[in-house]
Tab-separated table of C-alpha atoms and ligand atoms in Angstrom:
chain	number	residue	atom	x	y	z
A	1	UNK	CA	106.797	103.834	122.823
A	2	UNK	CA	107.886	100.396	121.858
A	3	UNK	CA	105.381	97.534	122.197
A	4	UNK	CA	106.276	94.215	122.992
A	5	UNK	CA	105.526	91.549	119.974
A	6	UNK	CA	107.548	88.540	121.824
A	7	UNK	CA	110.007	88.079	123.412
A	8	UNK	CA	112.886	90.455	122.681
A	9	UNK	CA	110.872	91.673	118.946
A	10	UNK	CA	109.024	94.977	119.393
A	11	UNK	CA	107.002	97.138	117.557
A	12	UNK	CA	108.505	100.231	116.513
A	13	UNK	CA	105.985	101.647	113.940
A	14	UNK	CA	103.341	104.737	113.478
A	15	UNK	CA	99.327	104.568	113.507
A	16	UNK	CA	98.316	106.906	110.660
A	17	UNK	CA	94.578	106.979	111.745
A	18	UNK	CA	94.038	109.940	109.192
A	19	UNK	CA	95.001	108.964	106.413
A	20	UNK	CA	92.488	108.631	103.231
A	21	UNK	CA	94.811	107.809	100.372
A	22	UNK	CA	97.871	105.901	99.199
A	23	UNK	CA	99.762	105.744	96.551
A	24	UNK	CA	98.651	109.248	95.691
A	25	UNK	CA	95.062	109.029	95.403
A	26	UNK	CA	94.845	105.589	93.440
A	27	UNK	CA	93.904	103.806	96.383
A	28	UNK	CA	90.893	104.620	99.584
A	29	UNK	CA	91.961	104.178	102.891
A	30	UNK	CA	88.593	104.638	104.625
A	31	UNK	CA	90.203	103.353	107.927
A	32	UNK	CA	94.177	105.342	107.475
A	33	UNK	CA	96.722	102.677	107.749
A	34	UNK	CA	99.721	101.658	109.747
A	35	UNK	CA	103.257	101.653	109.015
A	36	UNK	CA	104.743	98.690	111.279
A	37	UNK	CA	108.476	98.755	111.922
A	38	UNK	CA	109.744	96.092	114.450
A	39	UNK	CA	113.143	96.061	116.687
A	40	UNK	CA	114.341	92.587	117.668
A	41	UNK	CA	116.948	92.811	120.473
A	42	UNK	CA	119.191	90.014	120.888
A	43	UNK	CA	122.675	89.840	121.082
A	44	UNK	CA	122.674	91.845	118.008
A	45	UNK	CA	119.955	94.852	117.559
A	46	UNK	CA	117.787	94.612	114.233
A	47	UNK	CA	115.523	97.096	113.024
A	48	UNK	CA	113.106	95.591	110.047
A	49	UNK	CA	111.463	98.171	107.904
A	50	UNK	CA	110.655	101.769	108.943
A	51	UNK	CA	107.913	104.245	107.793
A	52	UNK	CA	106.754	106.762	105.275
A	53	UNK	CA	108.897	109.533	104.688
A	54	UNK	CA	106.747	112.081	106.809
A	55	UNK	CA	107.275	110.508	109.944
A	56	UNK	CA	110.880	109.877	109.521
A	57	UNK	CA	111.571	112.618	112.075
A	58	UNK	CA	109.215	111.210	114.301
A	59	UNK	CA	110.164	107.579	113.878
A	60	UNK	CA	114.030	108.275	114.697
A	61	UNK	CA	113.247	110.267	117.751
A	62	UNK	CA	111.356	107.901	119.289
A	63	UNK	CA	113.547	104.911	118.118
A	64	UNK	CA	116.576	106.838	119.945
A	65	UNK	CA	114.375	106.798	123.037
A	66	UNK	CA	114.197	103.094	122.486
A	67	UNK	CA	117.535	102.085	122.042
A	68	UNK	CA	121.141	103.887	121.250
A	69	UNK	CA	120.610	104.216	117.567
A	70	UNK	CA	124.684	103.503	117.144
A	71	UNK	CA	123.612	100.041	119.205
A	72	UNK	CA	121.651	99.349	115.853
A	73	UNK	CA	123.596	96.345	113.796
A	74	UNK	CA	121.585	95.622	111.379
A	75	UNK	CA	118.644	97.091	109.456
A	76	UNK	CA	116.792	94.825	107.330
A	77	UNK	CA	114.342	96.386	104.128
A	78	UNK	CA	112.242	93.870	103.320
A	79	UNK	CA	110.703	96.361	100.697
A	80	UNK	CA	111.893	99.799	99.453
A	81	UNK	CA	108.682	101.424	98.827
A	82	UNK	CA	108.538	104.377	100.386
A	83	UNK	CA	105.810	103.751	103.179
A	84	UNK	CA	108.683	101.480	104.439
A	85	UNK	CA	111.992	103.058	103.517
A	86	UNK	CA	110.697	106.632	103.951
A	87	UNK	CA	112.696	107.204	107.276
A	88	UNK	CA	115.989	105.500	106.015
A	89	UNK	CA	117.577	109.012	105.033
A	90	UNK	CA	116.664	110.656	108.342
A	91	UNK	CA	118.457	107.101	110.041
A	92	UNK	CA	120.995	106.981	108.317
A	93	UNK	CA	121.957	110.428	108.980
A	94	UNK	CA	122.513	109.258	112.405
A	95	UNK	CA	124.138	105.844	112.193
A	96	UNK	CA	125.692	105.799	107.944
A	97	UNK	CA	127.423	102.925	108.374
A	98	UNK	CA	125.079	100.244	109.430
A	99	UNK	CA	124.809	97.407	107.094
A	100	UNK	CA	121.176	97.387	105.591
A	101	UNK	CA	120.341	93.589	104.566
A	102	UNK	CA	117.826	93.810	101.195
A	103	UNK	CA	117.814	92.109	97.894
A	104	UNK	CA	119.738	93.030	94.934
A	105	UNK	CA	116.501	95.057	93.455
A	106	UNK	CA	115.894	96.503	96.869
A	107	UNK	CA	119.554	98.237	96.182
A	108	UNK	CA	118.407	99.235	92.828
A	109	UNK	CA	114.773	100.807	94.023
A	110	UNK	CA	116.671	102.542	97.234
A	111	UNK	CA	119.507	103.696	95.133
A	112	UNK	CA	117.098	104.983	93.008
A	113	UNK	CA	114.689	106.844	95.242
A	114	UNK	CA	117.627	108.388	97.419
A	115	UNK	CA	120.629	108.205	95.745
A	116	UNK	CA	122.772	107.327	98.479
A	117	UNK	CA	125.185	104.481	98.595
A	118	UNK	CA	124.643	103.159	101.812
A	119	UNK	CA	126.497	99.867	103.208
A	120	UNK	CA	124.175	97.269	100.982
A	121	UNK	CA	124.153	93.823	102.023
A	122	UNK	CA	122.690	91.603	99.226
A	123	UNK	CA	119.980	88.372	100.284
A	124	UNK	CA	118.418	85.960	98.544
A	125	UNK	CA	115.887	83.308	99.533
A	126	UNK	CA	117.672	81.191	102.285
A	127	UNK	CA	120.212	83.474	103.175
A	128	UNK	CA	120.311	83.744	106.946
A	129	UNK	CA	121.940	85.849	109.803
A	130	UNK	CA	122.759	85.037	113.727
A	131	UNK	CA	121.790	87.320	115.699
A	132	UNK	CA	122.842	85.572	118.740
A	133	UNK	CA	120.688	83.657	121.949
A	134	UNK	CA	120.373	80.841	118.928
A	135	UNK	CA	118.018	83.182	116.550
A	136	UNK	CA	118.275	83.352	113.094
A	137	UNK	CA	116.805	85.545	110.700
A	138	UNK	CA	116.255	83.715	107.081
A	139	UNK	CA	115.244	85.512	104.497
A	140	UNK	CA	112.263	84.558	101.770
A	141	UNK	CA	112.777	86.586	98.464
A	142	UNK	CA	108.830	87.235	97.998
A	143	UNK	CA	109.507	88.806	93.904
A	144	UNK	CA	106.267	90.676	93.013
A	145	UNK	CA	104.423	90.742	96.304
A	146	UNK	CA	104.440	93.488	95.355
A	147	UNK	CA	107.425	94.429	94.017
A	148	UNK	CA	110.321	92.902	92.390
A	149	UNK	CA	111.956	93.932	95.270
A	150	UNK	CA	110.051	92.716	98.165
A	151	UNK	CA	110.642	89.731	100.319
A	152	UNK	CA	109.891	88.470	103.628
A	153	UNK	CA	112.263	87.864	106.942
A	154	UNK	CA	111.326	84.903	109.475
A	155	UNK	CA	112.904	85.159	113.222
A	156	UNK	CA	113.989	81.288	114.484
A	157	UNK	CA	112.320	80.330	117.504
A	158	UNK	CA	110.266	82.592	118.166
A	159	UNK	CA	108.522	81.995	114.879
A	160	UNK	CA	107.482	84.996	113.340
A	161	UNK	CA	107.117	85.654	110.006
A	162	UNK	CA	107.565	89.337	109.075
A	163	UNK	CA	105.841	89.506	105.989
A	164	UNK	CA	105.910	93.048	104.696
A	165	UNK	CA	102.674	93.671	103.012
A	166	UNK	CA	101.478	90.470	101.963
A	167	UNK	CA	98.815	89.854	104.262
A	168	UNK	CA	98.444	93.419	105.622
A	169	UNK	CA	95.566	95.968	105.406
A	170	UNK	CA	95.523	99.438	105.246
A	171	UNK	CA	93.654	99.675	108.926
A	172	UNK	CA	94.301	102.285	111.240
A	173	UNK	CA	94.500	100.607	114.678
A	174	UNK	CA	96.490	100.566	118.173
A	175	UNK	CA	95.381	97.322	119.537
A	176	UNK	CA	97.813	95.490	117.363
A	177	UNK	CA	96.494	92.119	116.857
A	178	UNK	CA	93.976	90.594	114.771
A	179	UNK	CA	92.103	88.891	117.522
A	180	UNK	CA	91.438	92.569	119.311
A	181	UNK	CA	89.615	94.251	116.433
A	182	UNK	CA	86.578	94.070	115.110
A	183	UNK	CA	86.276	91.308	112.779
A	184	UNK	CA	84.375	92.480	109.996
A	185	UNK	CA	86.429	95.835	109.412
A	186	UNK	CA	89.582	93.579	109.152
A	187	UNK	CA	88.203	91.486	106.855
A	188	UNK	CA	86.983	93.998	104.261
A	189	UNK	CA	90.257	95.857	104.212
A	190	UNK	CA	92.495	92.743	104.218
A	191	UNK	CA	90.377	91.543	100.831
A	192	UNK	CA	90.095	95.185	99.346
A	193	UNK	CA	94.319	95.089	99.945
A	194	UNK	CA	94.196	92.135	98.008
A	195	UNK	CA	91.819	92.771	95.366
A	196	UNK	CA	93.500	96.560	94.680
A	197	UNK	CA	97.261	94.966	95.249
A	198	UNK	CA	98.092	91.877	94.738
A	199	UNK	CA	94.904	90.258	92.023
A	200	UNK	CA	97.256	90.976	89.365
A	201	UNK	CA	100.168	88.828	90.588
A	202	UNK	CA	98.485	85.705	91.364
A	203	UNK	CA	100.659	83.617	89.696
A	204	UNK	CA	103.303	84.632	91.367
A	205	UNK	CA	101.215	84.578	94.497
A	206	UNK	CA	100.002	80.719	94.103
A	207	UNK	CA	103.859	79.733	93.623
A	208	UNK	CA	105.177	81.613	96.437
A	209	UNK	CA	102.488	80.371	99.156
A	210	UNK	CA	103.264	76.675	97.784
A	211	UNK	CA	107.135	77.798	98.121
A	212	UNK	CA	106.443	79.091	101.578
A	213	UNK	CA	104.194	76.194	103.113
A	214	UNK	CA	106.612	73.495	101.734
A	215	UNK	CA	109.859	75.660	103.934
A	216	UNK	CA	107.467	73.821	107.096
A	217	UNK	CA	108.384	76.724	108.872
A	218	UNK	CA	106.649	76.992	112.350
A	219	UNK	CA	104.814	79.836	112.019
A	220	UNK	CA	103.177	81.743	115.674
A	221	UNK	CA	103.281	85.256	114.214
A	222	UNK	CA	102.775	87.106	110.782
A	223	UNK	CA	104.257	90.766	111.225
A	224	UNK	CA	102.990	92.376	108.453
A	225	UNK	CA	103.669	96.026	107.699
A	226	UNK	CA	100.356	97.578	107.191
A	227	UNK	CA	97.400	97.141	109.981
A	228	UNK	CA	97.108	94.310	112.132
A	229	UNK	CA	99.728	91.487	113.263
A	230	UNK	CA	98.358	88.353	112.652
A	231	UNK	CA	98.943	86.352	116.199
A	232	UNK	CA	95.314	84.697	116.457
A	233	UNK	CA	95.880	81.726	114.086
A	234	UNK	CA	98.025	83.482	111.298
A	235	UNK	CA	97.270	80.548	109.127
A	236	UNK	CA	93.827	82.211	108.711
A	237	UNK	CA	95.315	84.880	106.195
A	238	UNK	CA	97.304	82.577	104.542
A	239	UNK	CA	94.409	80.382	103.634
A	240	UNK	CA	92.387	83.199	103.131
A	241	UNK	CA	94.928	84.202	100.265
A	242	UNK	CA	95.348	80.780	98.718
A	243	UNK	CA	91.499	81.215	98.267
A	244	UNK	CA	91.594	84.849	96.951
A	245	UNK	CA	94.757	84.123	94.769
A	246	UNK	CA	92.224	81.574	92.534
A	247	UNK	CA	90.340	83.272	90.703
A	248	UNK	CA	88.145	84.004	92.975
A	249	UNK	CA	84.538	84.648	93.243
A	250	UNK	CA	81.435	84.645	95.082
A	251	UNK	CA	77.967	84.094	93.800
A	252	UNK	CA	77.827	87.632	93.071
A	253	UNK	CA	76.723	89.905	90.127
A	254	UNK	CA	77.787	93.887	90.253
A	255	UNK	CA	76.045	96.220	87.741
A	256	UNK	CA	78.357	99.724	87.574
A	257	UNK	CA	77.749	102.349	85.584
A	258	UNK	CA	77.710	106.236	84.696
A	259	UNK	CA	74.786	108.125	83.338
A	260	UNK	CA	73.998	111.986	81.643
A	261	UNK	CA	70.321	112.467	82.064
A	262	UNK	CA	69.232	108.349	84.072
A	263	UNK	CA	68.692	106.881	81.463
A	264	UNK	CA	71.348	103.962	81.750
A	265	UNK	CA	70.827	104.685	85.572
A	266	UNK	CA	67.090	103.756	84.615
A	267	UNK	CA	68.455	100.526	82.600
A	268	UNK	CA	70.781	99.313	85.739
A	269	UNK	CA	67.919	99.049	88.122
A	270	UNK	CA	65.580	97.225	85.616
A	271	UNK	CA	68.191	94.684	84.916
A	272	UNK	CA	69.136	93.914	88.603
A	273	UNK	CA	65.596	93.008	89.319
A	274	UNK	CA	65.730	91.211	86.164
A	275	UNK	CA	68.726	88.695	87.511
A	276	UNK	CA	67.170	88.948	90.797
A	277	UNK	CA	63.637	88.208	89.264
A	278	UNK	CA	65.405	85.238	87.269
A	279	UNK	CA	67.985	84.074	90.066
A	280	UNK	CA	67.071	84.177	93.690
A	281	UNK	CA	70.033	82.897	95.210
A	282	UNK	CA	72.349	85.768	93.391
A	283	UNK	CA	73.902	88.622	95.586
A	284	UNK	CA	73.478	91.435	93.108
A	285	UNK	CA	75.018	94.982	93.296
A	286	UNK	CA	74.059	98.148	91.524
A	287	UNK	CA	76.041	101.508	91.716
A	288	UNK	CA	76.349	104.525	90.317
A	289	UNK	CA	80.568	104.906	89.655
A	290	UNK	CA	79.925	108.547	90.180
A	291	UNK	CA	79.306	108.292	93.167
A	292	UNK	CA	81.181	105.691	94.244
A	293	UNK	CA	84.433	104.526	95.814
A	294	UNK	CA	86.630	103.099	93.070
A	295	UNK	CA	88.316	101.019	95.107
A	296	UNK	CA	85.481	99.179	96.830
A	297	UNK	CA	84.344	99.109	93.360
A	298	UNK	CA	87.328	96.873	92.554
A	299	UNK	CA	86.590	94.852	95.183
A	300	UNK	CA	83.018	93.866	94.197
A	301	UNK	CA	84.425	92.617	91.099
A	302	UNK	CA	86.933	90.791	93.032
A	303	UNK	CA	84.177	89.410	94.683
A	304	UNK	CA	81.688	89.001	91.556
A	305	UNK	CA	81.332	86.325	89.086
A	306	UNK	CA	80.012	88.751	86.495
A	307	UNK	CA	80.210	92.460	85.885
A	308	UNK	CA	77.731	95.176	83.747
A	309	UNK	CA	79.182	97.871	82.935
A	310	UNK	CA	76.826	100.896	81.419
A	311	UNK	CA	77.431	103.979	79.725
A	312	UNK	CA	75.294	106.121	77.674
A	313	UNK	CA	76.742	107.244	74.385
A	314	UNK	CA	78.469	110.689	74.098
A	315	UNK	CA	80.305	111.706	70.986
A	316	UNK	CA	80.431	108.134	69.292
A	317	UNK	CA	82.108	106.220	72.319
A	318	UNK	CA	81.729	106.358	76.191
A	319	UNK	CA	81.781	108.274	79.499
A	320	UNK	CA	85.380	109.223	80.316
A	321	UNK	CA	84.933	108.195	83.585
A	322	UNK	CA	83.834	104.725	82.914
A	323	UNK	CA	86.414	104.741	80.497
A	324	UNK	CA	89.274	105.519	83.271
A	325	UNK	CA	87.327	102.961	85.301
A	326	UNK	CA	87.987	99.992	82.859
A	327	UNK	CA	91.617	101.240	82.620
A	328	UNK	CA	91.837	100.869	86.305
A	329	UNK	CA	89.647	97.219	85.993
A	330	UNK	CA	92.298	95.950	83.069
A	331	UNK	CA	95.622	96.617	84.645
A	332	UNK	CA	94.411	94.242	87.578
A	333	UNK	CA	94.378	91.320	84.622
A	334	UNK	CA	91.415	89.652	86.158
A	335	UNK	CA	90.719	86.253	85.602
A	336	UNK	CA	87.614	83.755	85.186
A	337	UNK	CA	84.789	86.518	85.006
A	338	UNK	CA	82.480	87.353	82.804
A	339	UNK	CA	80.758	90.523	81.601
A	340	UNK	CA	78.460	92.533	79.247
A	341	UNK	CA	77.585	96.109	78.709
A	342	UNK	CA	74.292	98.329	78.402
A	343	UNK	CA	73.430	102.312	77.865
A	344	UNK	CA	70.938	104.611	76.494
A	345	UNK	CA	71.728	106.818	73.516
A	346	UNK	CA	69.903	109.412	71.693
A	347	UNK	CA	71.542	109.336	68.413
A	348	UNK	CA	74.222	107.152	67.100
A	349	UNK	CA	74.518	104.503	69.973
A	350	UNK	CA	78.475	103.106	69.948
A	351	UNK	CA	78.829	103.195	73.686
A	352	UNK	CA	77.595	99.341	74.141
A	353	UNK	CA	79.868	98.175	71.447
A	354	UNK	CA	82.799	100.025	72.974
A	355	UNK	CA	82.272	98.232	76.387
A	356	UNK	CA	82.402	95.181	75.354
A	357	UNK	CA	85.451	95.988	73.205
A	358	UNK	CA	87.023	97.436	76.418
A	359	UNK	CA	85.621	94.543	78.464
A	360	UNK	CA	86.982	91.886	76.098
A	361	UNK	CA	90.589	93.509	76.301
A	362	UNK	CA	90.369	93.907	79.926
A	363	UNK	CA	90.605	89.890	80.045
A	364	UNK	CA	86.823	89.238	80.869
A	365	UNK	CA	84.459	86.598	78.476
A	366	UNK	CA	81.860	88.363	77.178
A	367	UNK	CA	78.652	87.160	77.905
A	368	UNK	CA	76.512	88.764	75.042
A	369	UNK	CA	76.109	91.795	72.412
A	370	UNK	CA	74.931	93.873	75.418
A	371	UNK	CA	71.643	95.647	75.701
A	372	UNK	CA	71.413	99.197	74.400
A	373	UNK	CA	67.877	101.132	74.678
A	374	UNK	CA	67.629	104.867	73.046
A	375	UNK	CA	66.174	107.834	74.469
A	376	UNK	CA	64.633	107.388	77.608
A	377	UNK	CA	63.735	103.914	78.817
A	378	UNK	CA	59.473	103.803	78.642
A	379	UNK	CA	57.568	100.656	80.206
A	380	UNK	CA	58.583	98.910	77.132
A	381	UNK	CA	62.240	99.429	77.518
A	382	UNK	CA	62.099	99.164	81.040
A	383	UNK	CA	60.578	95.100	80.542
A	384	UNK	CA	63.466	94.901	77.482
A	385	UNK	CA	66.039	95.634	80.024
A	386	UNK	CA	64.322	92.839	82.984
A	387	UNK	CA	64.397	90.352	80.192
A	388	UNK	CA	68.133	91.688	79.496
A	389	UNK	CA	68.749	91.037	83.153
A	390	UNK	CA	66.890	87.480	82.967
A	391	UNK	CA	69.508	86.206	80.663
A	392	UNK	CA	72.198	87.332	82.472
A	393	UNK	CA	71.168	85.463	85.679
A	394	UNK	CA	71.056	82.313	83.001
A	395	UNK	CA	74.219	83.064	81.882
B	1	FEO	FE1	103.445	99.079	101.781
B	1	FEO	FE2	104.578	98.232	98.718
B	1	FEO	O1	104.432	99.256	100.217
């Protein structure tokens, strides 16, 4: 059933409150997600966005119970990603000729996904259409947030922003709003979004909230097309992003790594009371990637100021799953932070020397030569790897 936003704009999506991953399985959705699709009825009927591809069938039926789906005039795709464009084949079965407003590379990724050459209309930043009782949509080309396709649609008067995913979370809910959920959960998954999403188009991100705060558009509502809508002062995410879209970082120092037999589990825990033992004012976070959430894992570095990464040695280099890890780490091109490496070894002893290569490449400044230790750590190695720990905190 349709839920009112404001006004004549309603909310047309579908709670997915089980699911666990996106994109595949690159990305943890603890809390499933939302796929938010909104119908503004003037004196012309809009539909913005629609959902993933298996609740297409779903979505149209209950859309037709909402409104004659030939009373449609316009759809707007603010992003063709298919959590969002998913149920355009299974629509446009029903109503083919219905202009679908998008920019030019939202024609190129829908073309491309469905191969259909549905009535494209082409926006760019500025671009605007009546919709009658004096509202406007305008659209705001938002070019790798995510996508070079994406871009955002603002409704005149009654001031709402519909954002796409910038500023949405993958966060299973039915109460809708930001000010009706609990606080903390939203937070976590709005800055894991970020951190997993959008760290490695900061610059872009920086320019385009400038671009969007000098347009002095009123802003009451952010629609955004995963989680909650953003009613409660929707300036709070925006600030929130022009603080996350800095390089950020907390006082914070994360210590992640893999071990064979716990011996480099051995080192991580002597080097976090180290730092601890050096710096009392330091959050610092040890975990085992193993057994760990990559994802939030990303997200503590977000968060961190420094990262350790360990690995023992195994044939002359590292753990494949640390190396995957730093793969992962590296293609979000993070900024300002610093790092070093440790691990135990029994015999040759590359794998610190590899991490730091790894580390270096992945964008962070390397803090020092790393610590290695081989065989098991004893008392001795155990104090070796506080004092490691002490300089790090210095660092
Ligand atoms: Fe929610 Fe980029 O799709």
């Amino acid at each position: 059933m349709k839920k009112r936003i404001k006004n004549n704009t309603y909310w047309v999506g579908k709670v997915d409150w089980e699911l666990q991953k996106f994109h595949g399985d690159e990305y943890s959705t603890h809390k499933g997600s939302t796929y938010n699709s909104y119908l503004v009825q003037e004196e012309k009927n809009v539909l913005i966005d629609t959902v993933w591809m298996p609740f297409a069938r779903e979505f149209v039926e209950n859309l037709s119970k909402e409104i004659d789906l030939n009373k449609i005039d316009y759809i707007i795709m603010n992003h063709g990603e298919v959590d969002h464009s998913g149920a355009l084949p299974a629509l446009m079965e029903k109503i083919p000729n219905t202009p679908i407003y998008c920019t030019a590379n939202a024609v190129k990724s829908l073309k491309g996904q469905y191969h259909k050459d549905w009535n494209f209309v082409e926006v760019k930043t500025g671009d605007s259409l009546d919709i009658g009782n004096g509202k406007t949509l305008v659209f705001v080309e938002m070019k790798m947030l995510h996508w070079p396709d994406s871009m955002a649609t603002y409704l005149t008067v009654d001031n709402i922003l519909f954002s796409n995913d910038a500023f949405g979370q993958h966060y299973a809910t039915d109460l809708l709003y930001n000010d009706l959920v609990d606080q903390c959960d939203l937070f976590n998954e709005a800055i894991k979004y970020f951190a997993n999403i959008l760290t490695p188009f900061n610059v872009f991100l920086r320019k385009k909230l400038d671009e969007v705060i000098a347009l002095n558009l009123p802003i009451d509502i952010i629609a955004t097309s995963h989680g909650v809508i953003w009613r409660d002062n929707p300036m709070q995410i925006i600030e929130k992003y022009s603080k996350w879209a800095n390089d950020y970082k907390e006082n914070q120092i994360t210590i992640i790594y893999d071990t064979m037999w716990n011996g480099t589990k051995t080192l991580a825990e002597n080097i976090a009371e180290g730092i601890r033992l050096q710096d009392k004012e330091v959050v610092v976070k040890v975990h085992n990637l193993a057994k760990s959430d990559q994802n939030d894992l990303i997200t503590e570095i977000f968060k961190s100021k420094s990262v350790i990464i360990g690995s023992p040695t195994i044939s002359n280099s590292i753990l494949h799953s640390v190396a995957g890890f730093i793969h992962l780490v590296k293609e979000l091109k993070f900024k300002s932070k610093k790092a070093t490496a440790f691990g135990c070894y029994g015999w040759s002893g590359e794998s610190v020397k590899v991490l730091n290569t790894l580390l270096s490449e992945a964008g962070f400044e390397i803090i020092n030569e790393g610590h290695r230790n081989q065989w098991n750590p004893d008392d001795n190695a155990k104090s070796e790897a506080i004092e490691f720990g002490r300089k790090i905190a210095q660092a």
